[in-house]
CSV table of C-alpha atoms in Angstrom, one decimal:
chain,number,residue,atom,x,y,z
K,1,MET,CA,84.7,-79.5,78.1
K,2,ARG,CA,81.1,-78.5,78.4
K,3,LEU,CA,80.7,-74.8,79.1
K,4,THR,CA,77.6,-73.2,80.5
K,5,VAL,CA,76.6,-69.7,79.4
K,6,LEU,CA,77.4,-68.4,82.9
K,7,SER,CA,80.9,-69.9,82.8
K,8,LEU,CA,81.5,-68.4,79.4
K,9,VAL,CA,80.5,-65.0,80.6
K,10,VAL,CA,82.8,-65.3,83.6
K,11,ALA,CA,85.7,-66.4,81.4
K,12,MET,CA,85.2,-63.6,78.9
K,13,LEU,CA,85.0,-60.9,81.5
K,14,LEU,CA,87.7,-62.1,83.7
K,15,SER,CA,90.2,-63.1,81.0
K,16,GLY,CA,89.9,-59.7,79.3
K,17,SER,CA,88.2,-61.1,76.2
K,18,PHE,CA,86.0,-58.0,76.3
K,19,VAL,CA,88.2,-55.1,75.7
K,20,PHE,CA,87.4,-51.4,75.3
K,21,SER,CA,88.9,-48.3,73.9
K,22,GLN,CA,89.0,-45.2,76.1
K,23,ASP,CA,85.4,-44.4,75.2
K,24,GLY,CA,84.3,-47.8,76.3
K,25,GLY,CA,83.6,-48.9,72.7
K,26,ALA,CA,82.0,-52.1,71.5
K,27,PRO,CA,83.4,-55.3,72.8
K,28,ARG,CA,85.8,-57.4,70.7
K,29,GLY,CA,85.8,-61.1,70.8
K,30,ASP,CA,89.4,-61.6,69.7
K,31,ARG,CA,91.6,-63.4,72.3
K,32,PRO,CA,94.4,-61.4,73.9
K,33,GLN,CA,97.9,-62.6,73.0
K,34,GLN,CA,98.6,-63.5,76.6
K,35,ARG,CA,96.4,-64.8,79.4
K,36,GLY,CA,96.3,-63.5,83.0
K,37,SER,CA,97.8,-64.9,86.1
K,38,ARG,CA,96.6,-67.6,88.4
K,39,GLU,CA,96.5,-65.3,91.5
K,40,GLY,CA,93.4,-64.2,93.2
K,41,GLY,CA,90.1,-63.6,91.4
K,42,PRO,CA,87.6,-66.1,90.0
K,43,ARG,CA,88.8,-68.6,87.5
K,44,GLY,CA,87.2,-69.1,84.1
K,45,PRO,CA,86.9,-72.4,82.4
K,46,ARG,CA,90.2,-72.0,80.6
K,47,GLY,CA,92.1,-70.7,83.6
K,48,GLY,CA,92.2,-67.0,82.4
K,49,PHE,CA,92.0,-64.0,84.6
K,50,MET,CA,91.5,-60.3,84.0
K,51,PRO,CA,94.6,-58.8,85.7
K,52,GLY,CA,92.6,-56.0,87.4
K,53,PHE,CA,90.7,-58.6,89.4
K,54,MET,CA,93.7,-59.5,91.5
K,55,GLY,CA,92.8,-59.7,95.2
K,56,ALA,CA,89.0,-59.7,94.6
K,57,GLN,CA,87.1,-61.7,97.2
K,58,GLU,CA,83.5,-62.7,97.1
K,59,LYS,CA,81.6,-61.3,100.1
K,60,PRO,CA,77.9,-60.7,101.2
K,61,LEU,CA,76.6,-57.7,99.3
K,62,PHE,CA,75.3,-56.0,102.5
K,63,GLY,CA,77.4,-57.8,105.1
K,64,GLU,CA,76.4,-60.8,107.2
K,65,ASN,CA,74.0,-58.7,109.3
K,66,LEU,CA,73.3,-55.7,107.0
K,67,GLU,CA,76.2,-53.8,108.7
K,68,GLU,CA,77.4,-52.7,105.3
K,69,ALA,CA,74.0,-51.5,104.1
K,70,ASP,CA,72.3,-48.1,104.1
K,71,PHE,CA,68.5,-48.2,104.5
K,72,PRO,CA,65.7,-46.7,106.6
K,73,GLU,CA,65.4,-48.3,110.0
K,74,GLY,CA,62.9,-51.0,110.2
K,75,VAL,CA,62.2,-51.4,106.5
K,76,TRP,CA,64.7,-54.2,105.5
K,77,TYR,CA,65.4,-57.3,107.6
K,78,PHE,CA,66.4,-60.9,107.5
K,79,ASN,CA,63.6,-63.4,108.2
K,80,ASP,CA,64.1,-66.7,110.1
K,81,ASP,CA,65.3,-68.4,106.9
K,82,LYS,CA,68.0,-65.7,106.3
K,83,GLU,CA,66.0,-64.2,103.4
K,84,LEU,CA,66.2,-60.5,102.9
K,85,CYS,CA,62.7,-58.8,102.9
K,86,ALA,CA,61.2,-55.3,102.9
K,87,ASN,CA,58.0,-54.0,104.3
K,88,ALA,CA,58.0,-50.6,102.5
K,89,ASP,CA,59.1,-49.1,99.2
K,90,ALA,CA,62.5,-48.0,100.3
K,91,VAL,CA,65.8,-49.0,98.7
K,92,ILE,CA,68.6,-50.8,100.5
K,93,TRP,CA,72.0,-49.5,99.3
K,94,THR,CA,75.6,-50.6,99.8
K,95,LYS,CA,77.7,-48.1,101.8
K,96,ASN,CA,80.5,-48.4,99.2
K,97,LYS,CA,80.5,-47.5,95.5
K,98,TYR,CA,81.6,-50.1,93.0
K,99,SER,CA,82.7,-49.9,89.4
K,100,THR,CA,83.7,-53.4,88.2
K,101,PHE,CA,82.3,-56.4,89.9
K,102,THR,CA,80.2,-59.6,89.6
K,103,CYS,CA,77.1,-59.8,91.8
K,104,SER,CA,74.9,-62.9,92.3
K,105,PHE,CA,71.7,-63.4,94.2
K,106,GLU,CA,68.5,-65.5,94.3
K,107,PHE,CA,65.1,-64.0,94.3
K,108,ASN,CA,61.6,-65.4,94.9
K,109,LEU,CA,58.6,-63.4,93.5
K,110,SER,CA,55.0,-63.3,94.6
K,111,GLU,CA,52.3,-62.8,92.0
K,112,HIS,CA,52.6,-59.3,90.5
K,113,THR,CA,55.9,-58.6,92.2
K,114,ASN,CA,57.6,-55.5,90.8
K,115,GLY,CA,61.1,-54.7,92.1
K,116,GLY,CA,64.6,-54.0,90.8
K,117,PHE,CA,68.3,-54.5,91.2
K,118,LEU,CA,70.0,-51.1,91.1
K,119,ILE,CA,73.6,-50.3,90.0
K,120,GLN,CA,75.8,-47.3,89.3
K,121,CYS,CA,73.6,-45.0,91.5
K,122,SER,CA,75.2,-41.6,91.9
K,123,ASP,CA,72.4,-40.0,94.0
K,124,LYS,CA,70.6,-42.2,96.6
K,125,ASP,CA,68.1,-39.4,97.4
K,126,ASN,CA,67.1,-39.0,93.8
K,127,TRP,CA,67.9,-42.4,92.5
K,128,ILE,CA,65.4,-43.1,89.7
K,129,PRO,CA,67.0,-40.8,87.1
K,130,ASN,CA,70.5,-41.4,88.4
K,131,THR,CA,70.6,-45.2,88.5
K,132,ILE,CA,70.5,-48.2,86.1
K,133,GLU,CA,67.8,-50.6,87.1
K,134,ILE,CA,67.7,-54.2,86.1
K,135,GLN,CA,64.0,-55.2,86.4
K,136,LEU,CA,62.9,-57.9,88.8
K,137,LEU,CA,59.3,-58.7,87.8
K,138,ASP,CA,56.7,-61.5,87.9
K,139,ASP,CA,56.3,-61.9,84.2
K,140,TYR,CA,56.3,-65.7,83.8
K,141,GLY,CA,55.1,-66.8,80.4
K,142,THR,CA,54.9,-63.3,78.8
K,143,GLU,CA,56.8,-61.7,75.9
K,144,PRO,CA,59.7,-59.6,77.1
K,145,ASP,CA,59.8,-55.8,76.8
K,146,TYR,CA,61.8,-53.1,78.5
K,147,HIS,CA,59.7,-53.5,81.7
K,148,SER,CA,60.2,-57.3,81.9
K,149,CYS,CA,62.4,-59.3,84.3
K,150,GLY,CA,66.1,-58.8,83.3
K,151,ALA,CA,65.4,-55.7,81.3
K,152,PHE,CA,67.4,-52.5,81.7
K,153,TYR,CA,64.3,-50.8,82.8
K,154,GLY,CA,62.9,-48.3,80.3
K,155,PHE,CA,65.9,-48.8,78.0
K,156,GLN,CA,66.4,-52.3,76.7
K,157,ALA,CA,64.4,-55.5,76.8
K,158,ALA,CA,65.8,-58.9,77.7
K,159,THR,CA,66.3,-61.2,74.7
K,160,LYS,CA,64.1,-63.9,76.2
K,161,ASN,CA,61.8,-64.7,79.2
K,162,VAL,CA,63.3,-67.3,81.5
K,163,THR,CA,61.6,-66.1,84.7
K,164,LYS,CA,60.2,-68.9,86.9
K,165,LYS,CA,56.7,-69.2,88.3
K,166,PRO,CA,55.8,-67.2,91.4
K,167,GLY,CA,57.0,-69.0,94.5
K,168,GLU,CA,60.1,-70.5,92.8
K,169,TRP,CA,63.6,-69.3,93.3
K,170,ASN,CA,65.3,-67.5,90.4
K,171,LYS,CA,69.1,-66.9,90.2
K,172,MET,CA,70.6,-63.8,88.7
K,173,ASP,CA,74.2,-63.0,87.9
K,174,VAL,CA,75.2,-59.5,86.9
K,175,PHE,CA,78.6,-58.8,85.5
K,176,VAL,CA,79.7,-55.1,85.4
K,177,ASN,CA,82.9,-54.1,83.7
K,178,ASN,CA,82.6,-50.4,83.9
K,179,ARG,CA,80.3,-49.6,81.0
K,180,MET,CA,79.7,-53.1,79.9
K,181,ILE,CA,76.8,-54.8,81.8
K,182,THR,CA,75.7,-58.4,81.3
K,183,VAL,CA,72.7,-60.1,82.9
K,184,VAL,CA,72.4,-63.9,83.3
K,185,LEU,CA,69.1,-65.2,84.6
K,186,ASN,CA,68.7,-68.9,85.6
K,187,GLY,CA,71.8,-69.8,83.7
K,188,GLU,CA,71.0,-68.0,80.4
K,189,MET,CA,72.5,-64.8,79.2
K,190,ILE,CA,69.5,-62.6,78.5
K,191,ASN,CA,70.8,-59.0,78.3
K,192,ARG,CA,73.9,-57.0,77.6
K,193,ILE,CA,74.4,-53.3,77.3
K,194,ASN,CA,77.4,-51.0,76.6
K,195,THR,CA,76.3,-47.7,78.1
K,196,ALA,CA,78.9,-45.8,76.1
K,197,GLU,CA,77.0,-46.4,73.0
K,198,TRP,CA,73.8,-44.9,74.4
K,199,THR,CA,74.5,-41.2,73.6
K,200,ASP,CA,70.9,-40.3,72.6
K,201,ASN,CA,68.5,-39.7,75.5
K,202,ALA,CA,65.5,-40.7,73.5
K,203,LYS,CA,66.6,-43.5,71.2
K,204,SER,CA,68.7,-46.6,71.7
K,205,PRO,CA,71.7,-47.3,69.4
K,206,GLN,CA,69.4,-49.6,67.4
K,207,GLY,CA,66.8,-46.8,67.0
K,208,THR,CA,64.2,-48.1,69.4
K,209,ASP,CA,62.5,-45.7,71.8
K,210,ILE,CA,63.6,-45.1,75.3
K,211,GLU,CA,60.8,-44.7,77.8
K,212,GLU,CA,59.9,-41.0,78.0
K,213,LYS,CA,60.4,-40.5,81.7
K,214,PHE,CA,64.1,-41.4,81.2
K,215,HIS,CA,64.8,-38.8,78.5
K,216,GLY,CA,66.5,-36.5,81.0
K,217,ARG,CA,70.0,-37.9,80.4
K,218,SER,CA,71.7,-40.4,78.3
K,219,LEU,CA,73.2,-43.6,79.7
K,220,ALA,CA,76.5,-42.6,78.2
K,221,SER,CA,76.5,-39.6,80.6
K,222,PHE,CA,76.4,-42.0,83.6
K,223,GLU,CA,79.6,-42.4,85.5
K,224,PRO,CA,80.3,-46.2,85.5
K,225,TYR,CA,80.7,-46.1,89.3
K,226,GLY,CA,78.1,-46.0,92.1
K,227,TYR,CA,76.1,-47.6,94.8
K,228,VAL,CA,74.3,-51.0,94.4
K,229,GLY,CA,70.9,-51.8,95.9
K,230,PHE,CA,67.5,-53.4,95.7
K,231,GLN,CA,64.1,-51.6,95.4
K,232,GLY,CA,61.8,-52.3,98.4
K,233,LEU,CA,58.1,-53.3,98.5
K,234,HIS,CA,56.9,-51.6,95.3
K,235,GLY,CA,53.2,-52.4,95.4
K,236,ASN,CA,51.7,-55.1,97.7
K,237,ALA,CA,53.5,-58.2,96.3
K,238,PRO,CA,56.6,-59.0,98.4
K,239,MET,CA,59.9,-60.4,97.1
K,240,LYS,CA,62.5,-62.4,99.0
K,241,ILE,CA,66.2,-62.3,98.3
K,242,ARG,CA,68.9,-64.7,99.5
K,243,ASN,CA,72.6,-65.4,99.0
K,244,ALA,CA,73.3,-61.9,97.6
K,245,THR,CA,77.1,-61.6,97.1
K,246,ILE,CA,79.5,-59.3,95.3
K,247,ARG,CA,83.0,-59.9,94.0
K,248,PRO,CA,84.4,-56.4,93.5
K,249,ILE,CA,87.6,-55.3,91.8
K,250,ALA,CA,90.5,-54.9,94.2
K,251,ASN,CA,94.2,-53.9,94.1
K,252,ALA,CA,96.7,-56.8,94.1
K,253,ASP,CA,97.6,-58.6,97.3
K,254,THR,CA,101.3,-58.3,97.4
K,255,THR,CA,101.7,-60.6,100.4
K,256,ARG,CA,101.3,-63.6,98.0
K,257,GLU,CA,104.1,-65.5,96.5
K,258,GLY,CA,106.0,-64.0,93.6
K,259,TRP,CA,106.0,-60.4,94.6
K,260,VAL,CA,109.4,-58.6,94.9
K,261,SER,CA,110.6,-55.0,95.3
K,262,LEU,CA,110.9,-53.4,91.9
K,263,PHE,CA,114.0,-51.3,92.7
K,264,GLY,CA,115.2,-53.3,95.8
K,265,ASP,CA,115.0,-52.2,99.4
K,266,LYS,CA,118.0,-50.0,99.0
K,267,LEU,CA,117.6,-49.3,95.3
K,268,GLU,CA,120.1,-51.9,94.4
K,269,ASN,CA,118.0,-53.1,91.4
K,270,ALA,CA,117.6,-49.6,90.0
K,271,GLU,CA,119.5,-47.3,87.6
K,272,TYR,CA,119.3,-43.7,88.9
K,273,ASN,CA,121.1,-40.6,89.9
K,274,PRO,CA,121.8,-40.8,93.7
K,275,GLU,CA,121.8,-37.1,93.9
K,276,VAL,CA,118.2,-37.0,92.7
K,277,TRP,CA,116.5,-40.2,94.0
K,278,SER,CA,116.5,-41.4,97.6
K,279,ILE,CA,114.6,-43.8,99.9
K,280,ASP,CA,114.2,-43.2,103.6
K,281,GLU,CA,114.1,-45.5,106.5
K,282,GLU,CA,110.3,-45.8,106.1
K,283,GLY,CA,110.7,-46.9,102.5
K,284,GLN,CA,109.4,-43.6,101.0
K,285,LEU,CA,110.9,-42.9,97.6
K,286,THR,CA,111.3,-39.3,96.5
K,287,ALA,CA,113.1,-37.2,93.8
K,288,THR,CA,114.5,-33.7,93.7
K,289,LYS,CA,114.7,-33.3,89.9
K,290,ASP,CA,112.8,-34.5,86.9
K,291,GLU,CA,114.9,-37.6,86.2
K,292,VAL,CA,113.5,-41.1,85.8
K,293,ILE,CA,114.5,-44.0,88.1
K,294,TRP,CA,114.7,-47.2,86.1
K,295,ALA,CA,114.5,-50.9,87.0
K,296,LYS,CA,117.5,-52.7,85.6
K,297,ASP,CA,115.5,-55.5,83.9
K,298,LYS,CA,113.0,-55.5,81.1
K,299,TYR,CA,109.5,-56.7,81.8
K,300,GLU,CA,106.7,-57.9,79.5
K,301,ASN,CA,103.9,-59.6,81.4
K,302,PHE,CA,103.6,-58.3,84.9
K,303,MET,CA,101.6,-56.7,87.7
K,304,LEU,CA,103.1,-53.6,89.3
K,305,ASP,CA,101.7,-52.4,92.6
K,306,PHE,CA,102.6,-49.4,94.7
K,307,GLU,CA,101.3,-46.6,96.9
K,308,PHE,CA,101.7,-42.9,96.2
K,309,LYS,CA,100.9,-39.6,97.8
K,310,THR,CA,100.6,-36.4,95.9
K,311,THR,CA,101.0,-32.8,97.0
K,312,ASP,CA,98.9,-30.0,95.6
K,313,GLN,CA,99.2,-30.0,91.8
K,314,ALA,CA,101.8,-32.8,91.8
K,315,ASN,CA,102.7,-34.3,88.5
K,316,SER,CA,104.5,-37.6,88.0
K,317,GLY,CA,104.1,-40.9,86.1
K,318,VAL,CA,105.0,-44.6,85.9
K,319,VAL,CA,106.7,-45.4,82.7
K,320,ILE,CA,106.1,-48.9,81.2
K,321,GLN,CA,107.2,-50.7,78.0
K,322,ALA,CA,110.0,-48.2,77.4
K,323,THR,CA,112.4,-49.3,74.6
K,324,GLU,CA,114.7,-46.3,75.0
K,325,LYS,CA,115.7,-44.9,78.4
K,326,ASP,CA,117.4,-41.8,77.0
K,327,ASN,CA,114.5,-40.9,74.7
K,328,TRP,CA,111.7,-42.5,76.6
K,329,ILE,CA,108.8,-40.1,76.1
K,330,PRO,CA,107.9,-41.1,72.5
K,331,ASN,CA,109.1,-44.7,73.1
K,332,SER,CA,107.1,-45.8,76.1
K,333,PHE,CA,103.7,-45.5,77.7
K,334,GLU,CA,103.1,-43.5,80.8
K,335,VAL,CA,100.5,-44.2,83.5
K,336,GLN,CA,99.9,-40.7,84.7
K,337,ILE,CA,100.3,-39.9,88.4
K,338,PHE,CA,98.7,-36.5,89.1
K,339,ASP,CA,96.8,-34.5,91.7
K,340,SER,CA,93.4,-35.1,90.0
K,341,PHE,CA,91.2,-35.0,93.1
K,342,GLY,CA,87.8,-33.5,92.3
K,343,ARG,CA,88.5,-33.0,88.6
K,344,ASP,CA,86.7,-34.1,85.5
K,345,VAL,CA,89.2,-36.5,84.2
K,346,ASP,CA,90.8,-36.6,80.7
K,347,MET,CA,93.8,-38.3,79.2
K,348,SER,CA,96.2,-36.3,81.3
K,349,ASP,CA,94.7,-37.2,84.7
K,350,CYS,CA,95.7,-39.7,87.3
K,351,GLY,CA,95.4,-43.3,86.0
K,352,ALA,CA,95.3,-42.3,82.3
K,353,ILE,CA,97.6,-43.9,79.8
K,354,TYR,CA,99.0,-40.4,79.2
K,355,GLY,CA,97.8,-38.8,76.0
K,356,ARG,CA,96.3,-42.0,74.8
K,357,CYS,CA,93.5,-43.3,77.1
K,358,ALA,CA,91.5,-41.4,79.7
K,359,PRO,CA,90.3,-43.0,82.9
K,360,GLN,CA,86.6,-44.0,83.0
K,361,PHE,CA,86.1,-41.9,86.1
K,362,ASN,CA,88.0,-40.2,88.9
K,363,ALA,CA,89.1,-42.4,91.9
K,364,CYS,CA,92.0,-40.2,93.1
K,365,LYS,CA,92.3,-39.2,96.7
K,366,ALA,CA,93.0,-35.7,98.0
K,367,PRO,CA,96.6,-34.5,98.3
K,368,GLY,CA,98.3,-35.8,101.4
K,369,GLU,CA,96.4,-39.1,101.4
K,370,TRP,CA,97.9,-42.4,100.2
K,371,ASN,CA,96.6,-43.9,97.0
K,372,HIS,CA,97.0,-47.5,96.0
K,373,MET,CA,97.5,-48.4,92.3
K,374,THR,CA,98.0,-51.7,90.5
K,375,ILE,CA,99.1,-51.6,86.8
K,376,SER,CA,98.7,-54.9,85.0
K,377,VAL,CA,100.3,-55.5,81.6
K,378,MET,CA,99.5,-58.7,79.6
K,379,GLY,CA,101.0,-58.3,76.1
K,380,PRO,CA,99.0,-55.5,74.5
K,381,MET,CA,96.5,-55.2,77.4
K,382,ILE,CA,97.1,-52.5,80.0
K,383,THR,CA,94.8,-52.1,83.0
K,384,VAL,CA,94.9,-49.6,85.9
K,385,VAL,CA,93.2,-50.2,89.2
K,386,LEU,CA,93.2,-47.2,91.5
K,387,ASN,CA,92.0,-47.5,95.1
K,388,ASP,CA,90.2,-50.8,94.3
K,389,GLN,CA,88.5,-49.4,91.2
K,390,LEU,CA,89.2,-50.4,87.6
K,391,ILE,CA,89.5,-47.0,86.0
K,392,THR,CA,91.5,-47.6,82.8
K,393,THR,CA,91.7,-50.4,80.2
K,394,MET,CA,93.7,-50.1,77.0
K,395,ASP,CA,94.2,-52.7,74.3
K,396,LYS,CA,97.0,-51.4,72.2
K,397,ARG,CA,95.7,-53.4,69.2
K,398,LEU,CA,92.9,-50.8,68.8
K,399,TRP,CA,95.3,-47.9,68.6
K,400,THR,CA,96.3,-48.4,65.0
K,401,LYS,CA,97.2,-44.8,64.2
K,402,ALA,CA,100.2,-42.9,65.6
K,403,ASP,CA,98.5,-39.5,65.5
K,404,GLU,CA,94.9,-40.4,66.4
K,405,ASN,CA,93.3,-42.4,69.2
K,406,PRO,CA,90.3,-44.7,68.5
K,407,ASP,CA,87.8,-42.1,69.8
K,408,GLY,CA,89.1,-39.5,67.4
K,409,THR,CA,91.1,-37.5,70.0
K,410,LYS,CA,94.7,-36.6,69.2
K,411,PRO,CA,97.7,-37.7,71.4
K,412,TYR,CA,100.0,-34.9,72.5
K,413,GLU,CA,102.4,-34.2,69.7
K,414,TRP,CA,105.5,-35.0,71.7
K,415,LEU,CA,104.2,-38.6,72.1
K,416,VAL,CA,103.7,-39.3,68.5
K,417,ASN,CA,106.1,-42.0,67.1
K,418,LYS,CA,104.7,-45.4,66.2
K,419,ALA,CA,101.1,-46.5,66.4
K,420,PRO,CA,100.7,-48.2,69.8
K,421,SER,CA,99.6,-51.3,68.0
K,422,GLU,CA,103.1,-51.5,66.5
K,423,THR,CA,105.1,-51.1,69.7
K,424,GLU,CA,106.9,-53.8,71.6
K,425,ASN,CA,105.3,-55.3,74.6
K,426,ALA,CA,108.5,-55.8,76.5
K,427,GLY,CA,110.4,-52.8,78.0
K,428,TYR,CA,111.8,-51.0,80.9
K,429,ILE,CA,109.8,-49.7,83.9
K,430,GLY,CA,110.5,-46.4,85.6
K,431,ILE,CA,109.1,-43.6,87.7
K,432,GLN,CA,109.3,-40.0,86.6
K,433,GLY,CA,111.0,-37.6,89.0
K,434,LEU,CA,110.1,-34.2,90.3
K,435,HIS,CA,107.9,-32.9,87.4
K,436,GLY,CA,106.1,-30.0,89.1
K,437,ASN,CA,105.3,-30.5,92.8
K,438,PRO,CA,106.5,-33.7,94.5
K,439,THR,CA,105.0,-37.1,94.7
K,440,VAL,CA,106.0,-39.7,97.3
K,441,TYR,CA,106.1,-43.5,96.5
K,442,ARG,CA,106.3,-46.5,98.7
K,443,ASN,CA,106.0,-50.3,98.5
K,444,VAL,CA,106.8,-50.5,94.8
K,445,LYS,CA,106.5,-54.2,94.0
K,446,ILE,CA,106.3,-56.3,90.9
K,447,ARG,CA,105.2,-59.8,90.0
K,448,LYS,CA,106.3,-61.3,86.8
K,449,ILE,CA,103.7,-63.4,84.9
K,450,GLU,CA,105.2,-66.4,83.4
K,451,PHE,CA,103.5,-68.5,80.8
K,452,PRO,CA,104.5,-72.1,80.0
K,453,ARG,CA,105.8,-72.8,76.6
K,454,ARG,CA,103.4,-74.7,74.3
K,455,GLY,CA,103.5,-78.3,75.2
K,456,GLU,CA,105.1,-77.9,78.6
K,457,GLY,CA,103.3,-79.9,81.3
K,458,ARG,CA,101.0,-81.6,78.9
K,459,GLY,CA,100.6,-85.2,77.9
K,460,PRO,CA,100.8,-86.4,74.3
K,461,ARG,CA,98.1,-85.0,72.0
K,462,PRO,CA,95.4,-87.6,71.3
K,463,GLU,CA,95.2,-88.7,67.7
K,464,ASN,CA,91.5,-88.3,67.5
K,465,ARG,CA,89.0,-86.0,69.2
K,466,GLU,CA,85.3,-86.7,69.5
């Protein structure tokens, strides 16, 4: 099979071949032991998916008629050819924030055009120091630098110049997996950055200079979550944009085939104390004491989807890969459920792999509001999507020490047993009971991920390959 650079990038991102420690460390190229499911999400050339992308659907970046855009009235518009244009230097922004997504668009440059594709913006009114800009520039035939087309403007140059002549259409694909950002221009991968490595506000990780006007803050300090947009008419040379689409992260779609209730509609598939756990007529699951409700079966590769509502200072958790029910705390992993609204998150906050891996950012809603979480487990890979945002990714193979996490932090002492890399991938699933103030759960569903055994469904292996 012949693979283009673009298809390879899609495959690596969506199959989980880029994996990160809790600090968003450098990507690894080793292949996960198991591949993702065939539900939802874009498909790579070998059929793999990143579990967190379940339910993601491609859509126009700003809506069909700019109804999902935020911009000054009269500045941005579609021309008769459905090309997006601007008549002033004002940014068009998405109304929603995004963390993990793929975005594709075509752009046509006039001579001396200078614009930008903007991501992870935290402040629309003061966007220049609070946004990552991928440069869009008429630089045909020149040597690339950190102002060139496809550069992370002011920070890192593209590896090559593949910009077309003014008047010709270019196509850019941008892949954002929290802190890992990859740029493909006209079918060639020309730039990639891991912002977690950019901890110095004046020097790149390779020791090259960062443009002085960006010395105010390091890229590592950026929250990998924000608005997406395009810079307007910057100078007198216009730019046209067409076919701008985004495929964002999303929670799982449990209406699809294969999803079943984890505990059963009347808890018939659960092991629990009926004096502690109960489910009401509306399907809301609650507990009166700090006792776990367990699913009867063990699970290895699966997606678990549910909604939860916290009260003020609520503290609960979803237990996965438990090998012992009676002594589960050091013999399992817990995805923390916590009232983390408005907090700076750490490895004890909502969506964390408790004590092991902090969320990348806070996506938790206020107490009293329903949150939606999807936990995906594929062998050693654990991902957490909260409210349509991929917030946590843990590859247990990187956790090689029982008493130290890859970023140097220490797990809580009561968790220390085996190194996570040495733990089993199959185990029991449960929900912690009333640990502090109450949490309410509903629509707790699971989908097993089955993999064919080697050789199943295949024809005979050819004797010779060309």
